Amino acid sequence: MLATLWLLSLSLPTSWAQILVSCAYKSLCQQALLSGNDVVLQCDHLKARWYFSSILGEDVLLLSSVPNIKKLPGGSLQLTNPQPSQTGLYHCEDNDSALVVEYEIDFQDVTTLHITHKGLGQKPLQNETLSLGGKELIFTHWDPWQDCNCCGEPGEHKRLGYCYIEEPLEKPMPCWLYLQEEKVQYRRMWPEMQVEACLIPCDHIK
């Protein structure tokens, strides 16, 4: 049991690699991410200008002097240690004010991360219904399992999941992009991490 708990303690997302998010030219893409993990939003235009619109309905902000945000030489936008308050629309345009690409990003709060380990008999959050005038389904959208962290001996792998809301016949959306300014405090709206023991041979490594 202690060994399993030790493995779980190593699974906390303190050193995730920087994430690159890309989107087709002149398109709008939605993405849920964990707060606190560095991210780059791709925009391939040397003279790109970036604007931000908060989900709280604040004025549009030109991203030129925000401490944890900088434009990279190729035009992409780098966010270091982004916070849930930076959830919203990121708009990249060229020097003629024409749209290049847009991103709606939901930075879900890493401090509320719900962690479960199959080896401890723990289960992920269950789907639930949220009543905001309809029958909205709250569920977890899971990333693929990561590779096992070692070979030839017991290890672990994990996957991240993000809170999503779906209306009947509508495309699911990350929770806080869906809720916008709606003041809802609901325990189910947490990101998740699921951890599982794994054992793989080392003969595939050259």
PDB file of C-alpha atoms in Angstrom:
ATOM      1  CA  MET A   1       0.000   0.000   0.000  1.00  0.00           C
ATOM      2  CA  LEU A   2       2.767   2.459   0.895  1.00  0.00           C
ATOM      3  CA  ALA A   3       4.526   1.744  -2.407  1.00  0.00           C
ATOM      4  CA  THR A   4       1.324   2.486  -4.299  1.00  0.00           C
ATOM      5  CA  LEU A   5       0.832   5.754  -2.421  1.00  0.00           C
ATOM      6  CA  TRP A   6       4.422   6.711  -3.210  1.00  0.00           C
ATOM      7  CA  LEU A   7       3.799   6.117  -6.901  1.00  0.00           C
ATOM      8  CA  LEU A   8       0.703   8.284  -6.673  1.00  0.00           C
ATOM      9  CA  SER A   9       2.660  11.124  -5.070  1.00  0.00           C
ATOM     10  CA  LEU A  10       5.016  11.119  -8.061  1.00  0.00           C
ATOM     11  CA  SER A  11       2.118  11.513 -10.461  1.00  0.00           C
ATOM     12  CA  LEU A  12       1.223  15.099  -9.561  1.00  0.00           C
ATOM     13  CA  PRO A  13       1.584  17.404 -12.576  1.00  0.00           C
ATOM     14  CA  THR A  14       4.507  19.538 -11.425  1.00  0.00           C
ATOM     15  CA  SER A  15       6.710  19.155 -14.481  1.00  0.00           C
ATOM     16  CA  TRP A  16       4.573  18.611 -17.554  1.00  0.00           C
ATOM     17  CA  ALA A  17       6.301  19.533 -20.796  1.00  0.00           C
ATOM     18  CA  GLN A  18       5.301  22.733 -22.542  1.00  0.00           C
ATOM     19  CA  ILE A  19       2.193  22.148 -24.643  1.00  0.00           C
ATOM     20  CA  LEU A  20       1.894  23.340 -28.243  1.00  0.00           C
ATOM     21  CA  VAL A  21      -1.668  24.060 -29.390  1.00  0.00           C
ATOM     22  CA  SER A  22      -2.269  24.538 -33.106  1.00  0.00           C
ATOM     23  CA  CYS A  23      -5.297  25.341 -35.226  1.00  0.00           C
ATOM     24  CA  ALA A  24      -6.055  25.599 -38.949  1.00  0.00           C
ATOM     25  CA  TYR A  25      -5.676  28.980 -40.670  1.00  0.00           C
ATOM     26  CA  LYS A  26      -8.598  31.369 -40.021  1.00  0.00           C
ATOM     27  CA  SER A  27     -10.232  28.807 -37.724  1.00  0.00           C
ATOM     28  CA  LEU A  28     -11.455  28.852 -34.120  1.00  0.00           C
ATOM     29  CA  CYS A  29     -10.322  25.977 -31.907  1.00  0.00           C
ATOM     30  CA  GLN A  30     -11.365  25.119 -28.355  1.00  0.00           C
ATOM     31  CA  GLN A  31      -9.063  23.462 -25.849  1.00  0.00           C
ATOM     32  CA  ALA A  32      -9.164  22.600 -22.155  1.00  0.00           C
ATOM     33  CA  LEU A  33      -5.815  22.630 -20.342  1.00  0.00           C
ATOM     34  CA  LEU A  34      -4.553  22.489 -16.769  1.00  0.00           C
ATOM     35  CA  SER A  35      -3.575  25.785 -15.216  1.00  0.00           C
ATOM     36  CA  GLY A  36       0.066  26.180 -14.232  1.00  0.00           C
ATOM     37  CA  ASN A  37       1.413  24.307 -17.269  1.00  0.00           C
ATOM     38  CA  ASP A  38       3.229  26.348 -19.917  1.00  0.00           C
ATOM     39  CA  VAL A  39       1.540  26.490 -23.312  1.00  0.00           C
ATOM     40  CA  VAL A  40       2.275  27.913 -26.763  1.00  0.00           C
ATOM     41  CA  LEU A  41      -0.608  28.975 -29.027  1.00  0.00           C
ATOM     42  CA  GLN A  42       0.563  28.701 -32.615  1.00  0.00           C
ATOM     43  CA  CYS A  43       0.180  31.613 -35.047  1.00  0.00           C
ATOM     44  CA  ASP A  44       2.537  31.564 -38.015  1.00  0.00           C
ATOM     45  CA  HIS A  45       2.801  35.255 -38.831  1.00  0.00           C
ATOM     46  CA  LEU A  46       5.916  37.308 -38.110  1.00  0.00           C
ATOM     47  CA  LYS A  47       3.930  40.495 -37.417  1.00  0.00           C
ATOM     48  CA  ALA A  48       1.165  38.812 -35.452  1.00  0.00           C
ATOM     49  CA  ARG A  49      -0.858  40.799 -32.933  1.00  0.00           C
ATOM     50  CA  TRP A  50      -2.590  38.968 -30.129  1.00  0.00           C
ATOM     51  CA  TYR A  51      -5.761  40.035 -28.315  1.00  0.00           C
ATOM     52  CA  PHE A  52      -7.476  38.456 -25.318  1.00  0.00           C
ATOM     53  CA  SER A  53     -11.163  38.473 -24.346  1.00  0.00           C
ATOM     54  CA  SER A  54     -11.969  37.159 -20.869  1.00  0.00           C
ATOM     55  CA  ILE A  55     -15.019  34.973 -20.217  1.00  0.00           C
ATOM     56  CA  LEU A  56     -15.930  37.558 -17.565  1.00  0.00           C
ATOM     57  CA  GLY A  57     -16.911  40.081 -20.236  1.00  0.00           C
ATOM     58  CA  GLU A  58     -14.024  42.470 -19.656  1.00  0.00           C
ATOM     59  CA  ASP A  59     -12.637  44.756 -22.374  1.00  0.00           C
ATOM     60  CA  VAL A  60     -10.534  43.193 -25.135  1.00  0.00           C
ATOM     61  CA  LEU A  61      -6.856  43.336 -24.160  1.00  0.00           C
ATOM     62  CA  LEU A  62      -3.887  43.722 -26.508  1.00  0.00           C
ATOM     63  CA  LEU A  63      -1.353  41.185 -25.225  1.00  0.00           C
ATOM     64  CA  SER A  64       1.794  43.281 -25.280  1.00  0.00           C
ATOM     65  CA  SER A  65       2.634  43.801 -21.605  1.00  0.00           C
ATOM     66  CA  VAL A  66       1.175  40.897 -19.602  1.00  0.00           C
ATOM     67  CA  PRO A  67       3.924  39.532 -17.291  1.00  0.00           C
ATOM     68  CA  ASN A  68       3.478  35.810 -17.996  1.00  0.00           C
ATOM     69  CA  ILE A  69       2.693  36.134 -21.718  1.00  0.00           C
ATOM     70  CA  LYS A  70       5.083  36.855 -24.566  1.00  0.00           C
ATOM     71  CA  LYS A  71       5.005  36.710 -28.344  1.00  0.00           C
ATOM     72  CA  LEU A  72       7.633  34.413 -29.825  1.00  0.00           C
ATOM     73  CA  PRO A  73       9.742  35.444 -32.861  1.00  0.00           C
ATOM     74  CA  GLY A  74       7.605  33.440 -35.311  1.00  0.00           C
ATOM     75  CA  GLY A  75       4.345  34.979 -34.078  1.00  0.00           C
ATOM     76  CA  SER A  76       3.126  32.306 -31.661  1.00  0.00           C
ATOM     77  CA  LEU A  77       2.086  33.174 -28.110  1.00  0.00           C
ATOM     78  CA  GLN A  78       3.747  31.658 -25.046  1.00  0.00           C
ATOM     79  CA  LEU A  79       1.907  31.565 -21.711  1.00  0.00           C
ATOM     80  CA  THR A  80       4.000  30.731 -18.656  1.00  0.00           C
ATOM     81  CA  ASN A  81       2.161  29.339 -15.628  1.00  0.00           C
ATOM     82  CA  PRO A  82      -1.280  30.385 -16.960  1.00  0.00           C
ATOM     83  CA  GLN A  83      -4.065  30.754 -14.398  1.00  0.00           C
ATOM     84  CA  PRO A  84      -7.822  29.983 -14.491  1.00  0.00           C
ATOM     85  CA  SER A  85      -8.437  33.739 -14.701  1.00  0.00           C
ATOM     86  CA  GLN A  86      -6.788  33.645 -18.139  1.00  0.00           C
ATOM     87  CA  THR A  87      -9.530  31.427 -19.565  1.00  0.00           C
ATOM     88  CA  GLY A  88     -11.036  33.049 -22.655  1.00  0.00           C
ATOM     89  CA  LEU A  89     -10.551  33.887 -26.330  1.00  0.00           C
ATOM     90  CA  TYR A  90      -7.072  34.409 -27.792  1.00  0.00           C
ATOM     91  CA  HIS A  91      -7.254  36.152 -31.165  1.00  0.00           C
ATOM     92  CA  CYS A  92      -4.258  36.353 -33.518  1.00  0.00           C
ATOM     93  CA  GLU A  93      -4.376  38.773 -36.438  1.00  0.00           C
ATOM     94  CA  ASP A  94      -1.885  40.029 -39.008  1.00  0.00           C
ATOM     95  CA  ASN A  95      -0.626  43.599 -39.444  1.00  0.00           C
ATOM     96  CA  ASP A  96      -3.651  44.366 -41.650  1.00  0.00           C
ATOM     97  CA  SER A  97      -6.022  43.374 -38.814  1.00  0.00           C
ATOM     98  CA  ALA A  98      -7.077  40.217 -40.669  1.00  0.00           C
ATOM     99  CA  LEU A  99      -7.772  37.074 -38.656  1.00  0.00           C
ATOM    100  CA  VAL A 100      -5.026  34.442 -38.678  1.00  0.00           C
ATOM    101  CA  VAL A 101      -6.315  32.074 -35.982  1.00  0.00           C
ATOM    102  CA  GLU A 102      -8.362  32.062 -32.750  1.00  0.00           C
ATOM    103  CA  TYR A 103      -8.281  29.886 -29.660  1.00  0.00           C
ATOM    104  CA  GLU A 104     -10.814  29.488 -26.867  1.00  0.00           C
ATOM    105  CA  ILE A 105      -8.808  28.116 -23.956  1.00  0.00           C
ATOM    106  CA  ASP A 106     -10.198  26.872 -20.641  1.00  0.00           C
ATOM    107  CA  PHE A 107      -7.405  26.782 -18.056  1.00  0.00           C
ATOM    108  CA  GLN A 108      -8.945  24.415 -15.516  1.00  0.00           C
ATOM    109  CA  ASP A 109      -7.716  24.852 -11.953  1.00  0.00           C
ATOM    110  CA  VAL A 110      -4.902  22.404 -11.144  1.00  0.00           C
ATOM    111  CA  THR A 111      -5.485  22.937  -7.401  1.00  0.00           C
ATOM    112  CA  THR A 112      -8.851  21.160  -7.744  1.00  0.00           C
ATOM    113  CA  LEU A 113      -7.394  18.203  -9.674  1.00  0.00           C
ATOM    114  CA  HIS A 114      -9.282  15.018  -8.719  1.00  0.00           C
ATOM    115  CA  ILE A 115      -6.751  12.159  -8.633  1.00  0.00           C
ATOM    116  CA  THR A 116      -7.708   8.484  -8.586  1.00  0.00           C
ATOM    117  CA  HIS A 117      -5.572   5.346  -8.634  1.00  0.00           C
ATOM    118  CA  LYS A 118      -7.021   2.086  -9.923  1.00  0.00           C
ATOM    119  CA  GLY A 119      -4.715   0.112  -7.626  1.00  0.00           C
ATOM    120  CA  LEU A 120      -6.403   1.702  -4.625  1.00  0.00           C
ATOM    121  CA  GLY A 121      -9.889   0.906  -5.915  1.00  0.00           C
ATOM    122  CA  GLN A 122     -10.615   4.575  -6.533  1.00  0.00           C
ATOM    123  CA  LYS A 123     -12.989   5.601  -9.315  1.00  0.00           C
ATOM    124  CA  PRO A 124     -13.097   8.724 -11.491  1.00  0.00           C
ATOM    125  CA  LEU A 125     -15.939  11.215 -11.247  1.00  0.00           C
ATOM    126  CA  GLN A 126     -19.253  10.060 -12.658  1.00  0.00           C
ATOM    127  CA  ASN A 127     -21.292  11.872 -15.290  1.00  0.00           C
ATOM    128  CA  GLU A 128     -23.901  14.169 -13.785  1.00  0.00           C
ATOM    129  CA  THR A 129     -26.669  16.478 -14.955  1.00  0.00           C
ATOM    130  CA  LEU A 130     -26.559  20.216 -14.379  1.00  0.00           C
ATOM    131  CA  SER A 131     -29.833  22.125 -14.635  1.00  0.00           C
ATOM    132  CA  LEU A 132     -29.320  25.589 -16.093  1.00  0.00           C
ATOM    133  CA  GLY A 133     -32.593  25.699 -17.956  1.00  0.00           C
ATOM    134  CA  GLY A 134     -32.077  22.405 -19.750  1.00  0.00           C
ATOM    135  CA  LYS A 135     -30.478  19.023 -19.139  1.00  0.00           C
ATOM    136  CA  GLU A 136     -26.783  19.741 -19.507  1.00  0.00           C
ATOM    137  CA  LEU A 137     -24.497  16.735 -19.048  1.00  0.00           C
ATOM    138  CA  ILE A 138     -21.242  17.249 -17.130  1.00  0.00           C
ATOM    139  CA  PHE A 139     -18.583  14.673 -17.959  1.00  0.00           C
ATOM    140  CA  THR A 140     -14.829  14.158 -18.178  1.00  0.00           C
ATOM    141  CA  HIS A 141     -13.147  14.234 -21.577  1.00  0.00           C
ATOM    142  CA  TRP A 142     -10.037  12.061 -21.270  1.00  0.00           C
ATOM    143  CA  ASP A 143      -6.682  12.440 -22.989  1.00  0.00           C
ATOM    144  CA  PRO A 144      -4.951   9.211 -24.115  1.00  0.00           C
ATOM    145  CA  TRP A 145      -2.946   7.243 -21.575  1.00  0.00           C
ATOM    146  CA  GLN A 146       0.684   8.304 -21.361  1.00  0.00           C
ATOM    147  CA  ASP A 147       3.475   5.752 -21.763  1.00  0.00           C
ATOM    148  CA  CYS A 148       4.538   3.655 -18.789  1.00  0.00           C
ATOM    149  CA  ASN A 149       7.240   5.542 -16.891  1.00  0.00           C
ATOM    150  CA  CYS A 150       9.674   2.602 -16.749  1.00  0.00           C
ATOM    151  CA  CYS A 151      10.256  -0.888 -18.150  1.00  0.00           C
ATOM    152  CA  GLY A 152      11.234  -4.241 -16.690  1.00  0.00           C
ATOM    153  CA  GLU A 153       9.785  -3.330 -13.295  1.00  0.00           C
ATOM    154  CA  PRO A 154       6.464  -2.108 -11.910  1.00  0.00           C
ATOM    155  CA  GLY A 155       5.720   1.438 -12.952  1.00  0.00           C
ATOM    156  CA  GLU A 156       2.748   3.641 -13.626  1.00  0.00           C
ATOM    157  CA  HIS A 157       1.099   5.589 -16.376  1.00  0.00           C
ATOM    158  CA  LYS A 158      -1.514   8.284 -16.212  1.00  0.00           C
ATOM    159  CA  ARG A 159      -3.985  10.289 -18.205  1.00  0.00           C
ATOM    160  CA  LEU A 160      -5.555  13.688 -17.748  1.00  0.00           C
ATOM    161  CA  GLY A 161      -9.242  14.466 -18.061  1.00  0.00           C
ATOM    162  CA  TYR A 162     -11.034  17.788 -18.369  1.00  0.00           C
ATOM    163  CA  CYS A 163     -14.472  18.971 -17.316  1.00  0.00           C
ATOM    164  CA  TYR A 164     -16.863  19.299 -20.275  1.00  0.00           C
ATOM    165  CA  ILE A 165     -20.543  20.190 -20.589  1.00  0.00           C
ATOM    166  CA  GLU A 166     -22.840  18.977 -23.354  1.00  0.00           C
ATOM    167  CA  GLU A 167     -26.352  20.045 -24.274  1.00  0.00           C
ATOM    168  CA  PRO A 168     -28.593  17.632 -26.186  1.00  0.00           C
ATOM    169  CA  LEU A 169     -27.711  17.691 -29.910  1.00  0.00           C
ATOM    170  CA  GLU A 170     -24.890  20.199 -29.328  1.00  0.00           C
ATOM    171  CA  LYS A 171     -21.110  19.866 -29.431  1.00  0.00           C
ATOM    172  CA  PRO A 172     -19.513  19.479 -25.971  1.00  0.00           C
ATOM    173  CA  MET A 173     -17.576  22.455 -24.583  1.00  0.00           C
ATOM    174  CA  PRO A 174     -15.006  22.841 -21.785  1.00  0.00           C
ATOM    175  CA  CYS A 175     -16.921  23.720 -18.624  1.00  0.00           C
ATOM    176  CA  TRP A 176     -15.871  27.312 -18.059  1.00  0.00           C
ATOM    177  CA  LEU A 177     -16.087  28.248 -21.732  1.00  0.00           C
ATOM    178  CA  TYR A 178     -19.657  26.979 -21.621  1.00  0.00           C
ATOM    179  CA  LEU A 179     -20.586  28.700 -18.364  1.00  0.00           C
ATOM    180  CA  GLN A 180     -18.906  32.042 -19.183  1.00  0.00           C
ATOM    181  CA  GLU A 181     -20.057  34.502 -16.484  1.00  0.00           C
ATOM    182  CA  GLU A 182     -22.523  32.047 -14.925  1.00  0.00           C
ATOM    183  CA  LYS A 183     -21.839  31.827 -11.182  1.00  0.00           C
ATOM    184  CA  VAL A 184     -21.894  28.099 -10.513  1.00  0.00           C
ATOM    185  CA  GLN A 185     -20.091  26.308  -7.702  1.00  0.00           C
ATOM    186  CA  TYR A 186     -20.354  22.608  -8.372  1.00  0.00           C
ATOM    187  CA  ARG A 187     -17.947  19.950  -7.175  1.00  0.00           C
ATOM    188  CA  ARG A 188     -18.250  17.909 -10.364  1.00  0.00           C
ATOM    189  CA  MET A 189     -16.538  20.648 -12.389  1.00  0.00           C
ATOM    190  CA  TRP A 190     -13.002  19.485 -11.634  1.00  0.00           C
ATOM    191  CA  PRO A 191     -10.214  18.319 -13.929  1.00  0.00           C
ATOM    192  CA  GLU A 192      -9.064  14.767 -13.263  1.00  0.00           C
ATOM    193  CA  MET A 193      -6.015  12.545 -13.321  1.00  0.00           C
ATOM    194  CA  GLN A 194      -6.260   8.771 -13.425  1.00  0.00           C
ATOM    195  CA  VAL A 195      -3.223   6.686 -12.447  1.00  0.00           C
ATOM    196  CA  GLU A 196      -2.752   2.994 -13.213  1.00  0.00           C
ATOM    197  CA  ALA A 197       0.018   0.496 -12.534  1.00  0.00           C
ATOM    198  CA  CYS A 198       1.837  -0.878 -15.579  1.00  0.00           C
ATOM    199  CA  LEU A 199       4.559  -3.406 -16.369  1.00  0.00           C
ATOM    200  CA  ILE A 200       6.177  -3.533 -19.797  1.00  0.00           C
ATOM    201  CA  PRO A 201       9.256  -5.433 -21.066  1.00  0.00           C
ATOM    202  CA  CYS A 202      12.413  -3.584 -22.040  1.00  0.00           C
ATOM    203  CA  ASP A 203      13.065  -5.590 -25.222  1.00  0.00           C
ATOM    204  CA  HIS A 204      11.482  -2.844 -27.371  1.00  0.00           C
ATOM    205  CA  ILE A 205      14.214  -0.381 -26.335  1.00  0.00           C
ATOM    206  CA  LYS A 206      17.350  -0.462 -28.480  1.00  0.00           C
TER     207      LYS A 206
END
